[in-house]
mmCIF file with all atom_site columns, C-alpha atoms in Angstrom:
data_model
loop_
_atom_site.group_PDB
_atom_site.id
_atom_site.type_symbol
_atom_site.label_atom_id
_atom_site.label_alt_id
_atom_site.label_comp_id
_atom_site.label_asym_id
_atom_site.label_entity_id
_atom_site.label_seq_id
_atom_site.pdbx_PDB_ins_code
_atom_site.Cartn_x
_atom_site.Cartn_y
_atom_site.Cartn_z
_atom_site.occupancy
_atom_site.B_iso_or_equiv
_atom_site.pdbx_formal_charge
_atom_site.auth_seq_id
_atom_site.auth_comp_id
_atom_site.auth_asym_id
_atom_site.auth_atom_id
_atom_site.pdbx_PDB_model_num
ATOM 1   C CA . GLY A 1 1   ? 37.402 -45.033 -51.855 1.00 0.00 ? 1   GLY A CA 1
ATOM 2   C CA . ALA A 1 2   ? 40.622 -43.396 -51.033 1.00 0.00 ? 2   ALA A CA 1
ATOM 3   C CA . GLY A 1 3   ? 39.347 -42.761 -47.483 1.00 0.00 ? 3   GLY A CA 1
ATOM 4   C CA . VAL A 1 4   ? 36.894 -43.337 -44.736 1.00 0.00 ? 4   VAL A CA 1
ATOM 5   C CA . SER A 1 5   ? 33.637 -41.956 -45.759 1.00 0.00 ? 5   SER A CA 1
ATOM 6   C CA . GLN A 1 6   ? 30.698 -41.173 -43.416 1.00 0.00 ? 6   GLN A CA 1
ATOM 7   C CA . SER A 1 7   ? 27.020 -40.168 -44.358 1.00 0.00 ? 7   SER A CA 1
ATOM 8   C CA . PRO A 1 8   ? 25.057 -37.976 -43.814 1.00 0.00 ? 8   PRO A CA 1
ATOM 9   C CA . SER A 1 9   ? 27.652 -35.030 -43.050 1.00 0.00 ? 9   SER A CA 1
ATOM 10  C CA . ASN A 1 10  ? 24.811 -33.466 -41.251 1.00 0.00 ? 10  ASN A CA 1
ATOM 11  C CA . LYS A 1 11  ? 21.838 -34.711 -39.809 1.00 0.00 ? 11  LYS A CA 1
ATOM 12  C CA . VAL A 1 12  ? 19.028 -32.466 -37.788 1.00 0.00 ? 12  VAL A CA 1
ATOM 13  C CA . THR A 1 13  ? 16.416 -34.502 -35.809 1.00 0.00 ? 13  THR A CA 1
ATOM 14  C CA . GLU A 1 14  ? 14.017 -34.210 -33.273 1.00 0.00 ? 14  GLU A CA 1
ATOM 15  C CA . LYS A 1 15  ? 14.218 -35.310 -29.877 1.00 0.00 ? 15  LYS A CA 1
ATOM 16  C CA . GLY A 1 16  ? 12.644 -38.853 -29.533 1.00 0.00 ? 16  GLY A CA 1
ATOM 17  C CA . LYS A 1 17  ? 13.614 -40.114 -33.231 1.00 0.00 ? 17  LYS A CA 1
ATOM 18  C CA . ASP A 1 18  ? 15.811 -42.713 -34.295 1.00 0.00 ? 18  ASP A CA 1
ATOM 19  C CA . VAL A 1 19  ? 18.851 -41.993 -36.544 1.00 0.00 ? 19  VAL A CA 1
ATOM 20  C CA . GLU A 1 20  ? 21.470 -43.971 -38.314 1.00 0.00 ? 20  GLU A CA 1
ATOM 21  C CA . LEU A 1 21  ? 24.866 -42.888 -39.215 1.00 0.00 ? 21  LEU A CA 1
ATOM 22  C CA . ARG A 1 22  ? 26.863 -44.589 -41.756 1.00 0.00 ? 22  ARG A CA 1
ATOM 23  C CA . CYS A 1 23  ? 30.587 -45.477 -42.178 1.00 0.00 ? 23  CYS A CA 1
ATOM 24  C CA . ASP A 1 24  ? 32.548 -46.928 -45.070 1.00 0.00 ? 24  ASP A CA 1
ATOM 25  C CA . PRO A 1 25  ? 36.043 -47.393 -44.050 1.00 0.00 ? 25  PRO A CA 1
ATOM 26  C CA . ILE A 1 26  ? 39.203 -47.948 -46.106 1.00 0.00 ? 26  ILE A CA 1
ATOM 27  C CA . SER A 1 27  ? 39.168 -51.046 -48.193 1.00 0.00 ? 27  SER A CA 1
ATOM 28  C CA . GLY A 1 28  ? 41.127 -53.655 -46.548 1.00 0.00 ? 28  GLY A CA 1
ATOM 29  C CA . HIS A 1 29  ? 41.248 -52.329 -42.977 1.00 0.00 ? 29  HIS A CA 1
ATOM 30  C CA . THR A 1 30  ? 39.733 -54.877 -40.508 1.00 0.00 ? 30  THR A CA 1
ATOM 31  C CA . ALA A 1 31  ? 39.626 -52.458 -37.410 1.00 0.00 ? 31  ALA A CA 1
ATOM 32  C CA . LEU A 1 32  ? 36.797 -49.776 -37.344 1.00 0.00 ? 32  LEU A CA 1
ATOM 33  C CA . TYR A 1 33  ? 36.308 -47.334 -34.617 1.00 0.00 ? 33  TYR A CA 1
ATOM 34  C CA . TRP A 1 34  ? 33.363 -44.882 -33.597 1.00 0.00 ? 34  TRP A CA 1
ATOM 35  C CA . TYR A 1 35  ? 34.078 -41.977 -31.254 1.00 0.00 ? 35  TYR A CA 1
ATOM 36  C CA . ARG A 1 36  ? 31.714 -38.896 -30.399 1.00 0.00 ? 36  ARG A CA 1
ATOM 37  C CA . GLN A 1 37  ? 32.955 -35.554 -30.043 1.00 0.00 ? 37  GLN A CA 1
ATOM 38  C CA . ARG A 1 38  ? 30.920 -32.626 -28.414 1.00 0.00 ? 38  ARG A CA 1
ATOM 39  C CA . LEU A 1 39  ? 31.751 -29.097 -29.195 1.00 0.00 ? 39  LEU A CA 1
ATOM 40  C CA . GLY A 1 40  ? 35.059 -28.113 -28.121 1.00 0.00 ? 40  GLY A CA 1
ATOM 41  C CA . GLN A 1 41  ? 35.493 -31.291 -26.216 1.00 0.00 ? 41  GLN A CA 1
ATOM 42  C CA . GLY A 1 42  ? 37.914 -34.598 -26.922 1.00 0.00 ? 42  GLY A CA 1
ATOM 43  C CA . LEU A 1 43  ? 37.506 -37.709 -28.855 1.00 0.00 ? 43  LEU A CA 1
ATOM 44  C CA . GLU A 1 44  ? 35.058 -40.023 -26.662 1.00 0.00 ? 44  GLU A CA 1
ATOM 45  C CA . PHE A 1 45  ? 35.506 -43.807 -27.748 1.00 0.00 ? 45  PHE A CA 1
ATOM 46  C CA . LEU A 1 46  ? 32.129 -45.570 -28.490 1.00 0.00 ? 46  LEU A CA 1
ATOM 47  C CA . ILE A 1 47  ? 32.708 -48.865 -30.031 1.00 0.00 ? 47  ILE A CA 1
ATOM 48  C CA . TYR A 1 48  ? 35.294 -50.718 -31.847 1.00 0.00 ? 48  TYR A CA 1
ATOM 49  C CA . PHE A 1 49  ? 35.157 -53.510 -34.462 1.00 0.00 ? 49  PHE A CA 1
ATOM 50  C CA . GLN A 1 50  ? 38.055 -55.795 -35.241 1.00 0.00 ? 50  GLN A CA 1
ATOM 51  C CA . GLY A 1 51  ? 37.487 -58.416 -37.901 1.00 0.00 ? 51  GLY A CA 1
ATOM 52  C CA . ASN A 1 52  ? 35.242 -61.033 -36.770 1.00 0.00 ? 52  ASN A CA 1
ATOM 53  C CA . SER A 1 53  ? 35.996 -60.796 -33.036 1.00 0.00 ? 53  SER A CA 1
ATOM 54  C CA . ALA A 1 54  ? 33.174 -59.788 -30.936 1.00 0.00 ? 54  ALA A CA 1
ATOM 55  C CA . PRO A 1 55  ? 32.699 -55.635 -30.890 1.00 0.00 ? 55  PRO A CA 1
ATOM 56  C CA . ASP A 1 56  ? 34.109 -53.827 -28.033 1.00 0.00 ? 56  ASP A CA 1
ATOM 57  C CA . LYS A 1 57  ? 31.148 -51.719 -26.667 1.00 0.00 ? 57  LYS A CA 1
ATOM 58  C CA . SER A 1 58  ? 32.508 -50.513 -23.600 1.00 0.00 ? 58  SER A CA 1
ATOM 59  C CA . GLY A 1 59  ? 32.155 -46.920 -24.582 1.00 0.00 ? 59  GLY A CA 1
ATOM 60  C CA . LEU A 1 60  ? 28.575 -46.890 -25.517 1.00 0.00 ? 60  LEU A CA 1
ATOM 61  C CA . PRO A 1 61  ? 26.910 -44.470 -23.332 1.00 0.00 ? 61  PRO A CA 1
ATOM 62  C CA . SER A 1 62  ? 23.449 -45.954 -23.001 1.00 0.00 ? 62  SER A CA 1
ATOM 63  C CA . ASP A 1 63  ? 21.401 -48.833 -24.435 1.00 0.00 ? 63  ASP A CA 1
ATOM 64  C CA . ARG A 1 64  ? 19.903 -46.539 -26.819 1.00 0.00 ? 64  ARG A CA 1
ATOM 65  C CA . PHE A 1 65  ? 23.481 -46.588 -28.802 1.00 0.00 ? 65  PHE A CA 1
ATOM 66  C CA . SER A 1 66  ? 24.032 -49.657 -30.712 1.00 0.00 ? 66  SER A CA 1
ATOM 67  C CA . ALA A 1 67  ? 26.092 -50.307 -34.098 1.00 0.00 ? 67  ALA A CA 1
ATOM 68  C CA . GLU A 1 68  ? 26.612 -52.972 -36.475 1.00 0.00 ? 68  GLU A CA 1
ATOM 69  C CA . ARG A 1 69  ? 29.342 -53.841 -38.875 1.00 0.00 ? 69  ARG A CA 1
ATOM 70  C CA . THR A 1 70  ? 28.841 -56.350 -41.823 1.00 0.00 ? 70  THR A CA 1
ATOM 71  C CA . GLY A 1 71  ? 32.189 -58.436 -42.366 1.00 0.00 ? 71  GLY A CA 1
ATOM 72  C CA . GLU A 1 72  ? 34.971 -56.137 -42.747 1.00 0.00 ? 72  GLU A CA 1
ATOM 73  C CA . SER A 1 73  ? 32.984 -53.188 -44.667 1.00 0.00 ? 73  SER A CA 1
ATOM 74  C CA . VAL A 1 74  ? 30.386 -50.723 -43.860 1.00 0.00 ? 74  VAL A CA 1
ATOM 75  C CA . SER A 1 75  ? 29.200 -50.134 -40.188 1.00 0.00 ? 75  SER A CA 1
ATOM 76  C CA . THR A 1 76  ? 26.026 -48.275 -39.163 1.00 0.00 ? 76  THR A CA 1
ATOM 77  C CA . LEU A 1 77  ? 25.774 -46.461 -35.715 1.00 0.00 ? 77  LEU A CA 1
ATOM 78  C CA . THR A 1 78  ? 22.241 -46.195 -34.577 1.00 0.00 ? 78  THR A CA 1
ATOM 79  C CA . ILE A 1 79  ? 20.985 -43.869 -31.907 1.00 0.00 ? 79  ILE A CA 1
ATOM 80  C CA . GLN A 1 80  ? 17.378 -44.741 -30.492 1.00 0.00 ? 80  GLN A CA 1
ATOM 81  C CA . ARG A 1 81  ? 14.971 -42.094 -28.844 1.00 0.00 ? 81  ARG A CA 1
ATOM 82  C CA . THR A 1 82  ? 17.469 -39.520 -29.782 1.00 0.00 ? 82  THR A CA 1
ATOM 83  C CA . GLN A 1 83  ? 18.242 -36.637 -26.677 1.00 0.00 ? 83  GLN A CA 1
ATOM 84  C CA . GLN A 1 84  ? 19.593 -33.066 -26.915 1.00 0.00 ? 84  GLN A CA 1
ATOM 85  C CA . GLU A 1 85  ? 22.796 -34.375 -25.385 1.00 0.00 ? 85  GLU A CA 1
ATOM 86  C CA . ASP A 1 86  ? 23.449 -36.709 -28.260 1.00 0.00 ? 86  ASP A CA 1
ATOM 87  C CA . SER A 1 87  ? 24.284 -33.633 -30.392 1.00 0.00 ? 87  SER A CA 1
ATOM 88  C CA . ALA A 1 88  ? 27.910 -33.912 -31.088 1.00 0.00 ? 88  ALA A CA 1
ATOM 89  C CA . VAL A 1 89  ? 30.149 -34.893 -34.094 1.00 0.00 ? 89  VAL A CA 1
ATOM 90  C CA . TYR A 1 90  ? 30.264 -38.620 -34.430 1.00 0.00 ? 90  TYR A CA 1
ATOM 91  C CA . LEU A 1 91  ? 33.569 -39.798 -35.983 1.00 0.00 ? 91  LEU A CA 1
ATOM 92  C CA . CYS A 1 92  ? 34.472 -42.960 -37.733 1.00 0.00 ? 92  CYS A CA 1
ATOM 93  C CA . ALA A 1 93  ? 38.110 -44.514 -37.911 1.00 0.00 ? 93  ALA A CA 1
ATOM 94  C CA . SER A 1 94  ? 39.501 -47.418 -39.900 1.00 0.00 ? 94  SER A CA 1
ATOM 95  C CA . SER A 1 95  ? 43.106 -49.152 -39.455 1.00 0.00 ? 95  SER A CA 1
ATOM 96  C CA . THR A 1 96  ? 44.826 -52.321 -40.711 1.00 0.00 ? 96  THR A CA 1
ATOM 97  C CA . GLY A 1 97  ? 44.398 -53.787 -37.362 1.00 0.00 ? 97  GLY A CA 1
ATOM 98  C CA . LYS A 1 98  ? 47.500 -55.950 -38.259 1.00 0.00 ? 98  LYS A CA 1
ATOM 99  C CA . ASN A 1 99  ? 50.505 -54.423 -37.054 1.00 0.00 ? 99  ASN A CA 1
ATOM 100 C CA . PRO A 1 100 ? 50.895 -51.712 -34.091 1.00 0.00 ? 100 PRO A CA 1
ATOM 101 C CA . GLU A 1 101 ? 53.793 -50.148 -35.692 1.00 0.00 ? 101 GLU A CA 1
ATOM 102 C CA . TYR A 1 102 ? 51.489 -49.151 -38.595 1.00 0.00 ? 102 TYR A CA 1
ATOM 103 C CA . ASN A 1 103 ? 48.178 -49.006 -36.526 1.00 0.00 ? 103 ASN A CA 1
ATOM 104 C CA . GLU A 1 104 ? 47.443 -45.625 -37.624 1.00 0.00 ? 104 GLU A CA 1
ATOM 105 C CA . GLN A 1 105 ? 43.937 -44.501 -37.609 1.00 0.00 ? 105 GLN A CA 1
ATOM 106 C CA . PHE A 1 106 ? 42.480 -42.711 -40.565 1.00 0.00 ? 106 PHE A CA 1
ATOM 107 C CA . PHE A 1 107 ? 39.230 -40.645 -39.632 1.00 0.00 ? 107 PHE A CA 1
ATOM 108 C CA . GLY A 1 108 ? 36.425 -39.704 -41.724 1.00 0.00 ? 108 GLY A CA 1
ATOM 109 C CA . PRO A 1 109 ? 34.951 -36.285 -41.827 1.00 0.00 ? 109 PRO A CA 1
ATOM 110 C CA . GLY A 1 110 ? 32.170 -37.170 -39.378 1.00 0.00 ? 110 GLY A CA 1
ATOM 111 C CA . THR A 1 111 ? 28.461 -36.646 -39.004 1.00 0.00 ? 111 THR A CA 1
ATOM 112 C CA . ARG A 1 112 ? 27.284 -33.495 -37.244 1.00 0.00 ? 112 ARG A CA 1
ATOM 113 C CA . LEU A 1 113 ? 23.988 -34.524 -35.556 1.00 0.00 ? 113 LEU A CA 1
ATOM 114 C CA . THR A 1 114 ? 21.883 -32.169 -33.773 1.00 0.00 ? 114 THR A CA 1
ATOM 115 C CA . VAL A 1 115 ? 18.995 -32.858 -31.789 1.00 0.00 ? 115 VAL A CA 1
ATOM 116 C CA . LEU A 1 116 ? 16.333 -30.254 -31.610 1.00 0.00 ? 116 LEU A CA 1
ATOM 117 C CA . GLN B 2 1   ? 41.281 -44.594 -18.153 1.00 0.00 ? 1   GLN B CA 1
ATOM 118 C CA . GLN B 2 2   ? 41.675 -41.280 -19.950 1.00 0.00 ? 2   GLN B CA 1
ATOM 119 C CA . PRO B 2 3   ? 44.971 -39.838 -20.378 1.00 0.00 ? 3   PRO B CA 1
ATOM 120 C CA . VAL B 2 4   ? 45.548 -36.544 -19.062 1.00 0.00 ? 4   VAL B CA 1
ATOM 121 C CA . GLN B 2 5   ? 47.072 -33.665 -21.091 1.00 0.00 ? 5   GLN B CA 1
ATOM 122 C CA . SER B 2 6   ? 48.728 -30.395 -20.288 1.00 0.00 ? 6   SER B CA 1
ATOM 123 C CA . PRO B 2 7   ? 48.690 -27.839 -20.848 1.00 0.00 ? 7   PRO B CA 1
ATOM 124 C CA . GLN B 2 8   ? 45.000 -27.359 -21.686 1.00 0.00 ? 8   GLN B CA 1
ATOM 125 C CA . ALA B 2 9   ? 46.203 -24.467 -24.295 1.00 0.00 ? 9   ALA B CA 1
ATOM 126 C CA . VAL B 2 10  ? 49.285 -22.921 -25.598 1.00 0.00 ? 10  VAL B CA 1
ATOM 127 C CA . ILE B 2 11  ? 49.456 -19.809 -27.240 1.00 0.00 ? 11  ILE B CA 1
ATOM 128 C CA . LEU B 2 12  ? 52.772 -19.194 -29.472 1.00 0.00 ? 12  LEU B CA 1
ATOM 129 C CA . ARG B 2 13  ? 54.407 -16.713 -31.928 1.00 0.00 ? 13  ARG B CA 1
ATOM 130 C CA . GLU B 2 14  ? 55.910 -18.255 -34.973 1.00 0.00 ? 14  GLU B CA 1
ATOM 131 C CA . GLY B 2 15  ? 59.512 -19.785 -34.285 1.00 0.00 ? 15  GLY B CA 1
ATOM 132 C CA . GLU B 2 16  ? 58.283 -20.531 -30.555 1.00 0.00 ? 16  GLU B CA 1
ATOM 133 C CA . ASP B 2 17  ? 58.694 -23.986 -29.333 1.00 0.00 ? 17  ASP B CA 1
ATOM 134 C CA . ALA B 2 18  ? 55.968 -25.842 -27.395 1.00 0.00 ? 18  ALA B CA 1
ATOM 135 C CA . VAL B 2 19  ? 56.198 -29.211 -25.446 1.00 0.00 ? 19  VAL B CA 1
ATOM 136 C CA . ILE B 2 20  ? 52.725 -31.116 -24.895 1.00 0.00 ? 20  ILE B CA 1
ATOM 137 C CA . ASN B 2 21  ? 52.514 -33.829 -22.281 1.00 0.00 ? 21  ASN B CA 1
ATOM 138 C CA . CYS B 2 22  ? 50.423 -36.871 -21.913 1.00 0.00 ? 22  CYS B CA 1
ATOM 139 C CA . SER B 2 23  ? 50.154 -38.945 -18.879 1.00 0.00 ? 23  SER B CA 1
ATOM 140 C CA . SER B 2 24  ? 48.239 -42.133 -17.905 1.00 0.00 ? 24  SER B CA 1
ATOM 141 C CA . SER B 2 25  ? 47.602 -43.790 -14.839 1.00 0.00 ? 25  SER B CA 1
ATOM 142 C CA . LYS B 2 26  ? 47.972 -47.263 -16.505 1.00 0.00 ? 26  LYS B CA 1
ATOM 143 C CA . ALA B 2 27  ? 51.086 -49.107 -18.035 1.00 0.00 ? 27  ALA B CA 1
ATOM 144 C CA . LEU B 2 28  ? 51.234 -48.123 -21.570 1.00 0.00 ? 28  LEU B CA 1
ATOM 145 C CA . TYR B 2 29  ? 52.163 -50.188 -24.791 1.00 0.00 ? 29  TYR B CA 1
ATOM 146 C CA . SER B 2 30  ? 51.651 -47.139 -27.144 1.00 0.00 ? 30  SER B CA 1
ATOM 147 C CA . VAL B 2 31  ? 51.138 -43.565 -27.421 1.00 0.00 ? 31  VAL B CA 1
ATOM 148 C CA . HIS B 2 32  ? 49.607 -42.093 -30.517 1.00 0.00 ? 32  HIS B CA 1
ATOM 149 C CA . TRP B 2 33  ? 49.693 -38.414 -31.273 1.00 0.00 ? 33  TRP B CA 1
ATOM 150 C CA . TYR B 2 34  ? 46.899 -36.881 -33.579 1.00 0.00 ? 34  TYR B CA 1
ATOM 151 C CA . ARG B 2 35  ? 46.220 -33.099 -34.735 1.00 0.00 ? 35  ARG B CA 1
ATOM 152 C CA . GLN B 2 36  ? 42.654 -31.582 -35.394 1.00 0.00 ? 36  GLN B CA 1
ATOM 153 C CA . LYS B 2 37  ? 42.312 -28.258 -36.981 1.00 0.00 ? 37  LYS B CA 1
ATOM 154 C CA . HIS B 2 38  ? 39.133 -26.736 -36.584 1.00 0.00 ? 38  HIS B CA 1
ATOM 155 C CA . GLY B 2 39  ? 36.228 -28.200 -38.429 1.00 0.00 ? 39  GLY B CA 1
ATOM 156 C CA . GLU B 2 40  ? 38.306 -31.042 -39.645 1.00 0.00 ? 40  GLU B CA 1
ATOM 157 C CA . ALA B 2 41  ? 38.826 -34.847 -38.993 1.00 0.00 ? 41  ALA B CA 1
ATOM 158 C CA . PRO B 2 42  ? 41.756 -35.443 -36.965 1.00 0.00 ? 42  PRO B CA 1
ATOM 159 C CA . VAL B 2 43  ? 45.016 -36.465 -38.458 1.00 0.00 ? 43  VAL B CA 1
ATOM 160 C CA . PHE B 2 44  ? 47.731 -38.952 -37.475 1.00 0.00 ? 44  PHE B CA 1
ATOM 161 C CA . LEU B 2 45  ? 51.155 -37.449 -36.248 1.00 0.00 ? 45  LEU B CA 1
ATOM 162 C CA . MET B 2 46  ? 52.989 -40.761 -35.109 1.00 0.00 ? 46  MET B CA 1
ATOM 163 C CA . ILE B 2 47  ? 53.058 -43.672 -32.647 1.00 0.00 ? 47  ILE B CA 1
ATOM 164 C CA . LEU B 2 48  ? 55.492 -44.204 -30.148 1.00 0.00 ? 48  LEU B CA 1
ATOM 165 C CA . LEU B 2 49  ? 55.603 -48.104 -28.863 1.00 0.00 ? 49  LEU B CA 1
ATOM 166 C CA . LYS B 2 50  ? 56.975 -49.489 -25.718 1.00 0.00 ? 50  LYS B CA 1
ATOM 167 C CA . GLY B 2 51  ? 60.643 -50.148 -26.290 1.00 0.00 ? 51  GLY B CA 1
ATOM 168 C CA . GLY B 2 52  ? 60.983 -48.104 -29.518 1.00 0.00 ? 52  GLY B CA 1
ATOM 169 C CA . GLU B 2 53  ? 62.988 -44.705 -30.198 1.00 0.00 ? 53  GLU B CA 1
ATOM 170 C CA . GLN B 2 54  ? 61.809 -41.251 -30.152 1.00 0.00 ? 54  GLN B CA 1
ATOM 171 C CA . LYS B 2 55  ? 59.808 -40.460 -33.165 1.00 0.00 ? 55  LYS B CA 1
ATOM 172 C CA . GLY B 2 56  ? 59.753 -37.116 -35.075 1.00 0.00 ? 56  GLY B CA 1
ATOM 173 C CA . HIS B 2 57  ? 59.544 -35.702 -38.559 1.00 0.00 ? 57  HIS B CA 1
ATOM 174 C CA . ASP B 2 58  ? 60.288 -31.931 -39.508 1.00 0.00 ? 58  ASP B CA 1
ATOM 175 C CA . LYS B 2 59  ? 60.133 -29.996 -36.423 1.00 0.00 ? 59  LYS B CA 1
ATOM 176 C CA . ILE B 2 60  ? 57.385 -32.271 -34.420 1.00 0.00 ? 60  ILE B CA 1
ATOM 177 C CA . SER B 2 61  ? 58.853 -35.184 -32.433 1.00 0.00 ? 61  SER B CA 1
ATOM 178 C CA . ALA B 2 62  ? 57.675 -36.985 -29.590 1.00 0.00 ? 62  ALA B CA 1
ATOM 179 C CA . SER B 2 63  ? 59.271 -39.110 -26.668 1.00 0.00 ? 63  SER B CA 1
ATOM 180 C CA . PHE B 2 64  ? 57.580 -42.066 -24.696 1.00 0.00 ? 64  PHE B CA 1
ATOM 181 C CA . ASN B 2 65  ? 58.859 -42.592 -21.194 1.00 0.00 ? 65  ASN B CA 1
ATOM 182 C CA . GLU B 2 66  ? 57.508 -45.836 -20.120 1.00 0.00 ? 66  GLU B CA 1
ATOM 183 C CA . LYS B 2 67  ? 58.382 -45.905 -16.590 1.00 0.00 ? 67  LYS B CA 1
ATOM 184 C CA . LYS B 2 68  ? 56.668 -42.769 -15.843 1.00 0.00 ? 68  LYS B CA 1
ATOM 185 C CA . GLN B 2 69  ? 53.710 -43.870 -18.299 1.00 0.00 ? 69  GLN B CA 1
ATOM 186 C CA . GLN B 2 70  ? 54.372 -40.411 -20.220 1.00 0.00 ? 70  GLN B CA 1
ATOM 187 C CA . SER B 2 71  ? 54.795 -39.181 -23.547 1.00 0.00 ? 71  SER B CA 1
ATOM 188 C CA . SER B 2 72  ? 55.709 -35.386 -24.550 1.00 0.00 ? 72  SER B CA 1
ATOM 189 C CA . LEU B 2 73  ? 54.992 -33.864 -28.066 1.00 0.00 ? 73  LEU B CA 1
ATOM 190 C CA . TYR B 2 74  ? 57.781 -31.431 -29.000 1.00 0.00 ? 74  TYR B CA 1
ATOM 191 C CA . LEU B 2 75  ? 56.966 -28.553 -31.606 1.00 0.00 ? 75  LEU B CA 1
ATOM 192 C CA . THR B 2 76  ? 60.176 -26.478 -32.264 1.00 0.00 ? 76  THR B CA 1
ATOM 193 C CA . ALA B 2 77  ? 60.261 -23.461 -34.494 1.00 0.00 ? 77  ALA B CA 1
ATOM 194 C CA . SER B 2 78  ? 56.636 -23.440 -34.646 1.00 0.00 ? 78  SER B CA 1
ATOM 195 C CA . GLN B 2 79  ? 54.685 -22.349 -37.793 1.00 0.00 ? 79  GLN B CA 1
ATOM 196 C CA . LEU B 2 80  ? 51.039 -21.108 -38.433 1.00 0.00 ? 80  LEU B CA 1
ATOM 197 C CA . SER B 2 81  ? 49.927 -24.350 -39.889 1.00 0.00 ? 81  SER B CA 1
ATOM 198 C CA . TYR B 2 82  ? 50.636 -25.964 -36.633 1.00 0.00 ? 82  TYR B CA 1
ATOM 199 C CA . SER B 2 83  ? 47.818 -24.511 -35.018 1.00 0.00 ? 83  SER B CA 1
ATOM 200 C CA . GLY B 2 84  ? 45.212 -26.849 -33.827 1.00 0.00 ? 84  GLY B CA 1
ATOM 201 C CA . THR B 2 85  ? 44.338 -29.162 -31.392 1.00 0.00 ? 85  THR B CA 1
ATOM 202 C CA . TYR B 2 86  ? 46.738 -31.994 -30.368 1.00 0.00 ? 86  TYR B CA 1
ATOM 203 C CA . PHE B 2 87  ? 45.199 -35.377 -28.963 1.00 0.00 ? 87  PHE B CA 1
ATOM 204 C CA . CYS B 2 88  ? 47.094 -38.011 -27.553 1.00 0.00 ? 88  CYS B CA 1
ATOM 205 C CA . GLY B 2 89  ? 45.886 -41.552 -27.673 1.00 0.00 ? 89  GLY B CA 1
ATOM 206 C CA . THR B 2 90  ? 46.942 -44.519 -25.462 1.00 0.00 ? 90  THR B CA 1
ATOM 207 C CA . GLU B 2 91  ? 46.981 -48.112 -25.853 1.00 0.00 ? 91  GLU B CA 1
ATOM 208 C CA . THR B 2 92  ? 47.420 -50.599 -22.788 1.00 0.00 ? 92  THR B CA 1
ATOM 209 C CA . SER B 2 93  ? 47.492 -53.780 -24.824 1.00 0.00 ? 93  SER B CA 1
ATOM 210 C CA . ASN B 2 94  ? 49.809 -54.766 -27.798 1.00 0.00 ? 94  ASN B CA 1
ATOM 211 C CA . GLN B 2 95  ? 47.321 -56.451 -29.655 1.00 0.00 ? 95  GLN B CA 1
ATOM 212 C CA . ALA B 2 96  ? 46.746 -54.956 -33.096 1.00 0.00 ? 96  ALA B CA 1
ATOM 213 C CA . GLY B 2 97  ? 43.917 -52.632 -33.358 1.00 0.00 ? 97  GLY B CA 1
ATOM 214 C CA . THR B 2 98  ? 43.188 -52.395 -29.857 1.00 0.00 ? 98  THR B CA 1
ATOM 215 C CA . ALA B 2 99  ? 40.836 -49.223 -29.271 1.00 0.00 ? 99  ALA B CA 1
ATOM 216 C CA . LEU B 2 100 ? 42.560 -46.060 -28.457 1.00 0.00 ? 100 LEU B CA 1
ATOM 217 C CA . ILE B 2 101 ? 41.776 -43.831 -25.601 1.00 0.00 ? 101 ILE B CA 1
ATOM 218 C CA . PHE B 2 102 ? 41.859 -40.249 -26.222 1.00 0.00 ? 102 PHE B CA 1
ATOM 219 C CA . GLY B 2 103 ? 42.884 -37.248 -23.860 1.00 0.00 ? 103 GLY B CA 1
ATOM 220 C CA . LYS B 2 104 ? 41.234 -34.213 -23.960 1.00 0.00 ? 104 LYS B CA 1
ATOM 221 C CA . GLY B 2 105 ? 43.326 -32.297 -26.092 1.00 0.00 ? 105 GLY B CA 1
ATOM 222 C CA . THR B 2 106 ? 45.657 -29.240 -25.906 1.00 0.00 ? 106 THR B CA 1
ATOM 223 C CA . THR B 2 107 ? 44.829 -26.341 -28.100 1.00 0.00 ? 107 THR B CA 1
ATOM 224 C CA . LEU B 2 108 ? 47.757 -24.671 -29.914 1.00 0.00 ? 108 LEU B CA 1
ATOM 225 C CA . SER B 2 109 ? 47.320 -21.364 -31.419 1.00 0.00 ? 109 SER B CA 1
ATOM 226 C CA . VAL B 2 110 ? 50.328 -19.849 -33.431 1.00 0.00 ? 110 VAL B CA 1
ATOM 227 C CA . SER B 2 111 ? 50.381 -16.073 -34.636 1.00 0.00 ? 111 SER B CA 1
ATOM 228 C CA . SER B 2 112 ? 52.644 -14.378 -36.692 1.00 0.00 ? 112 SER B CA 1
#
């Protein structure tokens, strides 16, 4: 596709349930990022994948959060035993990861997660 | 360490100028600027690299003072389309693809 896509666009779940959010990066982009944005707040870094290197998980807020990436393609962010404070828009971004000068991040439209 | 942006909000009339600042407590390799309109994903504006030149396009430009670990975004002769939240993202490493740490954002409102 032409851009980063994310699914679902909206997800409503009950407290305690697990959710999976999906991100399809731009083809050929080796770097992939997940961010969380609470209402009216900034972009909170969660996790970053770069090629075959070990992911940078330093931003994950708790062990309920995990993410995987298959090669240099699709990534899934999983939140287990969701809590109300997990409600936010989850944004995925990708970049070429090759040259800092052109390391522009392209963002997907986000998944709006609401935990009741 | 999250960079600090100032001011938190700016209200302008069309044609007025604004400056948004981004400062870090750590030495920076690069600063990225993004704009996010309400309900939309952030969109890239520009990257400034250590040792690089001041960047700009149209009436939006930015500078990067490495010694002060600061960057400033300049919006001149603002237009209605400039409204949105501006985020700076910083990198402390020159490794390609390093994760960005974003500031909390500056909300710009331009009215006619």
